[in-house]
Every structure is written in C-alpha cells, then in structure tokens.
JSON list of C-alpha atoms in Angstrom, two decimals:
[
{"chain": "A", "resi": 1, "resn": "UNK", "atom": "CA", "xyz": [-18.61, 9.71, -9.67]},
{"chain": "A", "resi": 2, "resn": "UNK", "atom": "CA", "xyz": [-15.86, 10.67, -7.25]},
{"chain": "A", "resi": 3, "resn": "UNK", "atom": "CA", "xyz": [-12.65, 8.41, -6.25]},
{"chain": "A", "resi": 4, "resn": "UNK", "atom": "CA", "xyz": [-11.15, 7.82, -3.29]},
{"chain": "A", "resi": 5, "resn": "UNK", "atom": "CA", "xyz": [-7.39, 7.12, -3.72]},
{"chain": "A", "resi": 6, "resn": "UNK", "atom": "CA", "xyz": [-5.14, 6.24, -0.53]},
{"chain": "A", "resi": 7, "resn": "UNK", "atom": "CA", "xyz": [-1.73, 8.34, -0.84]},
{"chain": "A", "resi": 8, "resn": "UNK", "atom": "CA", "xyz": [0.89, 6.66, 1.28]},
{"chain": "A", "resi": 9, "resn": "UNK", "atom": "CA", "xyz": [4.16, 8.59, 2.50]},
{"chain": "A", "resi": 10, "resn": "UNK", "atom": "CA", "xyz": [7.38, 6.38, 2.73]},
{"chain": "A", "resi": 11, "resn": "UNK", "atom": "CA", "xyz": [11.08, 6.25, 3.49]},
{"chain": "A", "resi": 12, "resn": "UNK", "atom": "CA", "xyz": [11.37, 4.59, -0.05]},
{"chain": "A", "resi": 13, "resn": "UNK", "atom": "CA", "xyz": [8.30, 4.80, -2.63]},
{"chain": "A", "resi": 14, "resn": "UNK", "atom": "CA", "xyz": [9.48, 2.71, -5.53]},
{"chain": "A", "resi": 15, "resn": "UNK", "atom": "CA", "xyz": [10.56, 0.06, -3.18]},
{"chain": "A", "resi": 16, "resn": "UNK", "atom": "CA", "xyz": [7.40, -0.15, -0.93]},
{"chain": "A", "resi": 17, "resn": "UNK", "atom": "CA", "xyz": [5.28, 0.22, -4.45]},
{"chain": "A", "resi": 18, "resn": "UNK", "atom": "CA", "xyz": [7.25, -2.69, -5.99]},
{"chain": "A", "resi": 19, "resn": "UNK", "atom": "CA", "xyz": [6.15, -4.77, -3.01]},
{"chain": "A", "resi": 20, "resn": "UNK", "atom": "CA", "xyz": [2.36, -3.97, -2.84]},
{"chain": "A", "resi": 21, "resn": "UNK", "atom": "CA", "xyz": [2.51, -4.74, -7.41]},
{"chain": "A", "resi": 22, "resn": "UNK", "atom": "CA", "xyz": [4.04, -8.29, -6.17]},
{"chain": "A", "resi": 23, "resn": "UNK", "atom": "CA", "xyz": [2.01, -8.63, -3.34]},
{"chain": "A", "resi": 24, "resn": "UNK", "atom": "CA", "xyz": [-1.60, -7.10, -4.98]},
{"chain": "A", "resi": 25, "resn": "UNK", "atom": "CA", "xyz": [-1.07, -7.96, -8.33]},
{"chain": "A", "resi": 26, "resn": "UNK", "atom": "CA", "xyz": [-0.85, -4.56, -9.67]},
{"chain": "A", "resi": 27, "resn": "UNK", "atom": "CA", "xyz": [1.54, -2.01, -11.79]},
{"chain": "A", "resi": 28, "resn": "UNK", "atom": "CA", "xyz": [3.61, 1.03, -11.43]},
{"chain": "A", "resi": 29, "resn": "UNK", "atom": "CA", "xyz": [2.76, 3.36, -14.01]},
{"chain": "A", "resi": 30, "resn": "UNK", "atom": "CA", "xyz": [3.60, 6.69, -13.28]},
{"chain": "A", "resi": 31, "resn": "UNK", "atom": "CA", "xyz": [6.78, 8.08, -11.22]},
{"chain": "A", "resi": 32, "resn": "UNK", "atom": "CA", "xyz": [7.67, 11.53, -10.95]},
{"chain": "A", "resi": 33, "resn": "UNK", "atom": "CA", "xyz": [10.65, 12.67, -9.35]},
{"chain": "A", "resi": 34, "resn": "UNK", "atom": "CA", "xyz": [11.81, 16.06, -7.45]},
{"chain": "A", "resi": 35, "resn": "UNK", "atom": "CA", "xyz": [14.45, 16.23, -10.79]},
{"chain": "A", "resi": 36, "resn": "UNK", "atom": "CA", "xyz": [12.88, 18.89, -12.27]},
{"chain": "A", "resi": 37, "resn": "UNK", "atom": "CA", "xyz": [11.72, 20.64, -9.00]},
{"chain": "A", "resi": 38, "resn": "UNK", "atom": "CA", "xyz": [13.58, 24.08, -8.86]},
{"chain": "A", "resi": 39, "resn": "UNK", "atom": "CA", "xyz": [14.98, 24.55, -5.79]},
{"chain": "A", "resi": 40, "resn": "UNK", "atom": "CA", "xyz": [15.61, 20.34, -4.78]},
{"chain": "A", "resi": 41, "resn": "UNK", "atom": "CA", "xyz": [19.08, 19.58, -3.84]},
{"chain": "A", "resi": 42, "resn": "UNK", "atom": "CA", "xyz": [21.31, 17.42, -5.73]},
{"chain": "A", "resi": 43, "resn": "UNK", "atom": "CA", "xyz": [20.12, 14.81, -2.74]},
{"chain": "A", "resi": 44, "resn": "UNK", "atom": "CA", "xyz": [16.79, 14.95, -3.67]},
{"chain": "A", "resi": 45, "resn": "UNK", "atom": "CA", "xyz": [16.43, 14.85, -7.10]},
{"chain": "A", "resi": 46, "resn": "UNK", "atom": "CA", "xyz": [15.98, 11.31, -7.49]},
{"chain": "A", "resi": 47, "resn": "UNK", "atom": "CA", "xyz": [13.58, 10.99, -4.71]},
{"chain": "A", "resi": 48, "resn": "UNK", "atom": "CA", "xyz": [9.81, 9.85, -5.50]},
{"chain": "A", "resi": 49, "resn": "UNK", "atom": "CA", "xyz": [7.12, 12.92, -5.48]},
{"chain": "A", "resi": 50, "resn": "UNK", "atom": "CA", "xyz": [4.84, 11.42, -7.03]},
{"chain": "A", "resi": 51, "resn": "UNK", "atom": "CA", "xyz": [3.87, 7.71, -7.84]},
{"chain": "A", "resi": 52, "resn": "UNK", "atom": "CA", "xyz": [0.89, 5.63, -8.91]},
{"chain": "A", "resi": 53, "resn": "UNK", "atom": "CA", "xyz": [0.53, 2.24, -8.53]},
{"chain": "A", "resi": 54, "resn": "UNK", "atom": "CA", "xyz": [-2.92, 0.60, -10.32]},
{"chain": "A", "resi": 55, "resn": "UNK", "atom": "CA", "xyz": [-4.40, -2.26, -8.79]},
{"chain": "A", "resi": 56, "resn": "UNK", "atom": "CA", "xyz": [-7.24, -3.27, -11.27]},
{"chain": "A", "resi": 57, "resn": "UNK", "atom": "CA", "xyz": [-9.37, -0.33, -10.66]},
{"chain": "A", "resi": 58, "resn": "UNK", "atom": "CA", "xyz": [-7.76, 1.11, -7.27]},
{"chain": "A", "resi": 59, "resn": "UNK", "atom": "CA", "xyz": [-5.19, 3.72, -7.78]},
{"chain": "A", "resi": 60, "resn": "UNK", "atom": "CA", "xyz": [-2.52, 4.09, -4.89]},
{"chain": "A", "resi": 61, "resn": "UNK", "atom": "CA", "xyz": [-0.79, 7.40, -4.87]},
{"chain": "A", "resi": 62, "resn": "UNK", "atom": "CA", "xyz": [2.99, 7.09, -2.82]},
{"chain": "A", "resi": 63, "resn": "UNK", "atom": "CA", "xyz": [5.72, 9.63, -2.62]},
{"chain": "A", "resi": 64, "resn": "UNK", "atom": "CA", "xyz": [8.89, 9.78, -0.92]},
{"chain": "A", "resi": 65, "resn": "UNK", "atom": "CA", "xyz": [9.24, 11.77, 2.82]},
{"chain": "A", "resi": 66, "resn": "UNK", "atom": "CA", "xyz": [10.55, 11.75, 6.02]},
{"chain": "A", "resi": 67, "resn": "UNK", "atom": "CA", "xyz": [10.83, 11.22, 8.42]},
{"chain": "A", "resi": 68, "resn": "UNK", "atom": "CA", "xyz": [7.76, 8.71, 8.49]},
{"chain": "A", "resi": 69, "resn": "UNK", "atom": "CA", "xyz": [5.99, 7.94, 11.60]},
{"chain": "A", "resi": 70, "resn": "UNK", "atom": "CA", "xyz": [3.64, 5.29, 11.70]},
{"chain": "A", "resi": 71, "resn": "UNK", "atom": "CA", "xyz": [0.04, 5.51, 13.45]},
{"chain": "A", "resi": 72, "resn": "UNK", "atom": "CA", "xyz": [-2.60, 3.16, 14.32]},
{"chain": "A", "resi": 73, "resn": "UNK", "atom": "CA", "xyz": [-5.51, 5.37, 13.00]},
{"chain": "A", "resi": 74, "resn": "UNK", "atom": "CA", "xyz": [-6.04, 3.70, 9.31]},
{"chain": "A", "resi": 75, "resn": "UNK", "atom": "CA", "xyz": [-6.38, 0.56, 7.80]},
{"chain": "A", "resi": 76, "resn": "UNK", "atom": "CA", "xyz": [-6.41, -0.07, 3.80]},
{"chain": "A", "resi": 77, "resn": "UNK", "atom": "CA", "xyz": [-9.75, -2.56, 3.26]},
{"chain": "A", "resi": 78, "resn": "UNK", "atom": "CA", "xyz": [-9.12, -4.43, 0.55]},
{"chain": "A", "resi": 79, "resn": "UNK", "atom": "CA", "xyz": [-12.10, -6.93, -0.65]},
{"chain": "A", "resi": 80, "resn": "UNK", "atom": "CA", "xyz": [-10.78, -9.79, -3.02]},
{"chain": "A", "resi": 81, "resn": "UNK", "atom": "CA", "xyz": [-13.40, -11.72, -5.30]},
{"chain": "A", "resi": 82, "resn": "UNK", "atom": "CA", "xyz": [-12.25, -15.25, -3.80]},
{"chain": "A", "resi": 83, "resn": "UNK", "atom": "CA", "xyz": [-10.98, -17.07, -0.65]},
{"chain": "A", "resi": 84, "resn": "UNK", "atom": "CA", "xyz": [-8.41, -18.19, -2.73]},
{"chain": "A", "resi": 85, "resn": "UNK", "atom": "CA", "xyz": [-7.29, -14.68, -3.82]},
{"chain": "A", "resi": 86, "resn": "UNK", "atom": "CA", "xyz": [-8.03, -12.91, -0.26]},
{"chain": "A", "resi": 87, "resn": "UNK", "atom": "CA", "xyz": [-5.22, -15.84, 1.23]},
{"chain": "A", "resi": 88, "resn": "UNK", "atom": "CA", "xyz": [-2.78, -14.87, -1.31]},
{"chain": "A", "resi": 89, "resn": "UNK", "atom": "CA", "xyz": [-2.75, -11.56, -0.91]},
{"chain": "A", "resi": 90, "resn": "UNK", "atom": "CA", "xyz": [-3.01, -11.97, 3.02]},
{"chain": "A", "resi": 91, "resn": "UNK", "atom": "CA", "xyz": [-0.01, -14.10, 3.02]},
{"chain": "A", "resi": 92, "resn": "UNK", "atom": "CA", "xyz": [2.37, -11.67, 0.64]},
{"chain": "A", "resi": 93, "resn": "UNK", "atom": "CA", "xyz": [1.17, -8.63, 2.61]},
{"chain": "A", "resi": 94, "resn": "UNK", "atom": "CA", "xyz": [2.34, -10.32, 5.94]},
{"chain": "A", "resi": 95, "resn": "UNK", "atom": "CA", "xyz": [5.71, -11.41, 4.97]},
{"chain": "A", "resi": 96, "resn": "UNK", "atom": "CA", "xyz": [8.20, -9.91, 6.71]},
{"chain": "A", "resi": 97, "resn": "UNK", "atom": "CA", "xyz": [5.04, -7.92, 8.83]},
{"chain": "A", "resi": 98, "resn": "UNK", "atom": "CA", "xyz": [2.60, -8.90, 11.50]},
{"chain": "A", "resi": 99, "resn": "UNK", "atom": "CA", "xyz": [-0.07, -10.65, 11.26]},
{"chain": "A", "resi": 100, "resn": "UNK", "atom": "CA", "xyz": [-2.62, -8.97, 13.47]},
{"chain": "A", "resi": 101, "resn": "UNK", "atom": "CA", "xyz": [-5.83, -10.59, 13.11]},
{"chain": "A", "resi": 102, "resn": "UNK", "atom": "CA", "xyz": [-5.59, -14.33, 11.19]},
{"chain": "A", "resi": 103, "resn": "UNK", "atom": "CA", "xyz": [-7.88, -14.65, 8.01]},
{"chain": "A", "resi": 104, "resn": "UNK", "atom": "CA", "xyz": [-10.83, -16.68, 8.59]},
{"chain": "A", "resi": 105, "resn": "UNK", "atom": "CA", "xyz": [-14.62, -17.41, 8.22]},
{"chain": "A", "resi": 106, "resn": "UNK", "atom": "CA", "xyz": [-16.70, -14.19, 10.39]},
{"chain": "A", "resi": 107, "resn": "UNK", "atom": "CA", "xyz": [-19.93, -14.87, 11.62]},
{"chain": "A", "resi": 108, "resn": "UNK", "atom": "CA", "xyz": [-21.28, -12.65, 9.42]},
{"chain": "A", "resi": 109, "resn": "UNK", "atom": "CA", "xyz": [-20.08, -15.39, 6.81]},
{"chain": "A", "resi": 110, "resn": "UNK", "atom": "CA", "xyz": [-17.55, -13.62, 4.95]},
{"chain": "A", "resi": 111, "resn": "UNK", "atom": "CA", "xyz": [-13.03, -14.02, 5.26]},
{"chain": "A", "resi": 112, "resn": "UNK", "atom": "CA", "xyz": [-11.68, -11.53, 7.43]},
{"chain": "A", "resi": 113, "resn": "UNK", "atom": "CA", "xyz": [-7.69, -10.56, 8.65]},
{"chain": "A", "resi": 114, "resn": "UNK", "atom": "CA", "xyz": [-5.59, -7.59, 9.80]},
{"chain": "A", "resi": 115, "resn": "UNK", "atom": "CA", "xyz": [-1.79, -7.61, 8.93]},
{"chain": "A", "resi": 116, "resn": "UNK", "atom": "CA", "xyz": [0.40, -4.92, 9.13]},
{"chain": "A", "resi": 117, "resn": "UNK", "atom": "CA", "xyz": [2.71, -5.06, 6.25]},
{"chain": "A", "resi": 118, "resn": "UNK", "atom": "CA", "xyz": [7.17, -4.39, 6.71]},
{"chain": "A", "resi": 119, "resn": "UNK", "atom": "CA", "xyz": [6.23, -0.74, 6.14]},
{"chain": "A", "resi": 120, "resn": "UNK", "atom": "CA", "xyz": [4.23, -0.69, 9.10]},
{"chain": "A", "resi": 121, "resn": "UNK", "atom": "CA", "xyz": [1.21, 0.14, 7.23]},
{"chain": "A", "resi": 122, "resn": "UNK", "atom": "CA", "xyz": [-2.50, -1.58, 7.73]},
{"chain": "A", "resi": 123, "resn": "UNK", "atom": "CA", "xyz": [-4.17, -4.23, 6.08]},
{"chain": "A", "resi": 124, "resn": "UNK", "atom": "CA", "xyz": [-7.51, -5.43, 6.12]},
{"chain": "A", "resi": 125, "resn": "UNK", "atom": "CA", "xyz": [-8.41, -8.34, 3.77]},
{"chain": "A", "resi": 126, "resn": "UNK", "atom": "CA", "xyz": [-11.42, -9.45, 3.16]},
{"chain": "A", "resi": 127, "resn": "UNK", "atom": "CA", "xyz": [-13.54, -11.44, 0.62]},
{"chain": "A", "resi": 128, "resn": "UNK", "atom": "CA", "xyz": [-16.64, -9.99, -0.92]}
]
C-alpha cells in the first residue's frame, strides 16, 4: 500500500519539529544533517537535511531551507479519534498562530477548524 508523507521546508527544522511532537503528540526519530555532505560549508553543516517526525502512524518529513515563503495552496488534515483530542491539538497548534476557522460541530455532524500554526503553515483539525 503506498504512503503519503507531507515534507515541510523551514527556516529551523528541529525547532518547528519539536513544536508539532508537543503539539501532536509525536517523536523525532531521525535527523540527518548536511555534516557529512561534501561540498557544505562550515555554515551549513549543522543544518537539518533530513528529519522525521512520527505521529502514531503519520510520518512528517522536514528539512532545513531558505529562504521559505509561505503559500495558501495546502492545508495538513489531521483527523483525531475524539473531541477531546481534536481541541487539544487545535489549541497547541494555534498558539502563537491564527486561528482561521474556530473548531466546532459541522452540519455534516463532525468537529471542524483551520489554524495556521507560528510557522505559517495550515491546519485542518478534525474529528473522525
């Protein structure tokens, strides 16, 4: 079965990962830096080329780069198990962001929100 893994690009990878582990719940296990990399500058060497962060099954790839522009033509869906969960996660995603579109109760019967988290990236919360 194939994946789909989002790769986000960032002014600073192991700090934007450490906030989506608090914020999600998850864990960085895997960074790979530009040490190695034969022809990266003293500069770069400790810069992030490769990261993964697991949230229970969801892999997020990150890597350092810039400069970063932000766009409006993604959002990250994430479906939580729980209202309970979903408001949590809303609430540590928008801190220090923007809350776009406030969690609540659809028509549909489901818990919806947009926030846009201090890296400028694109939330979408929802509860299954």
């Amino acid at each position: 079965m194939s994946r789909l893994s989002p790769y986000i690009y960032c002014e600073d990878a192991r700090k934007q990962a450490d906030f989506y582990a608090k914020a999600l719940g998850g864990e960085i296990v895997s960074v790979q830096t530009f040490e190695n990399w034969p022809d990266a500058s003293p500069e770069e060497r400790s810069r992030v080329m490769h990261l993964v962060l697991k949230v229970g099954e969801l892999q997020i790839f990150m890597a350092d780069s810039s400069p970063i522009r932000s766009g409006n033509q993604i959002d990250l869906a994430l479906e939580l198990q729980s209202e309970a969960e979903a408001r949590t996660v809303f609430e540590r995603l928008s801190r220090d962001g923007r809350v776009i579109f406030p969690l609540k109760l659809m028509p549909w019967g489901s818990m919806l929100g947009r926030v846009e988290d201090p890296f400028g990236v694109r939330w979408q919360i929802a509860v299954k």
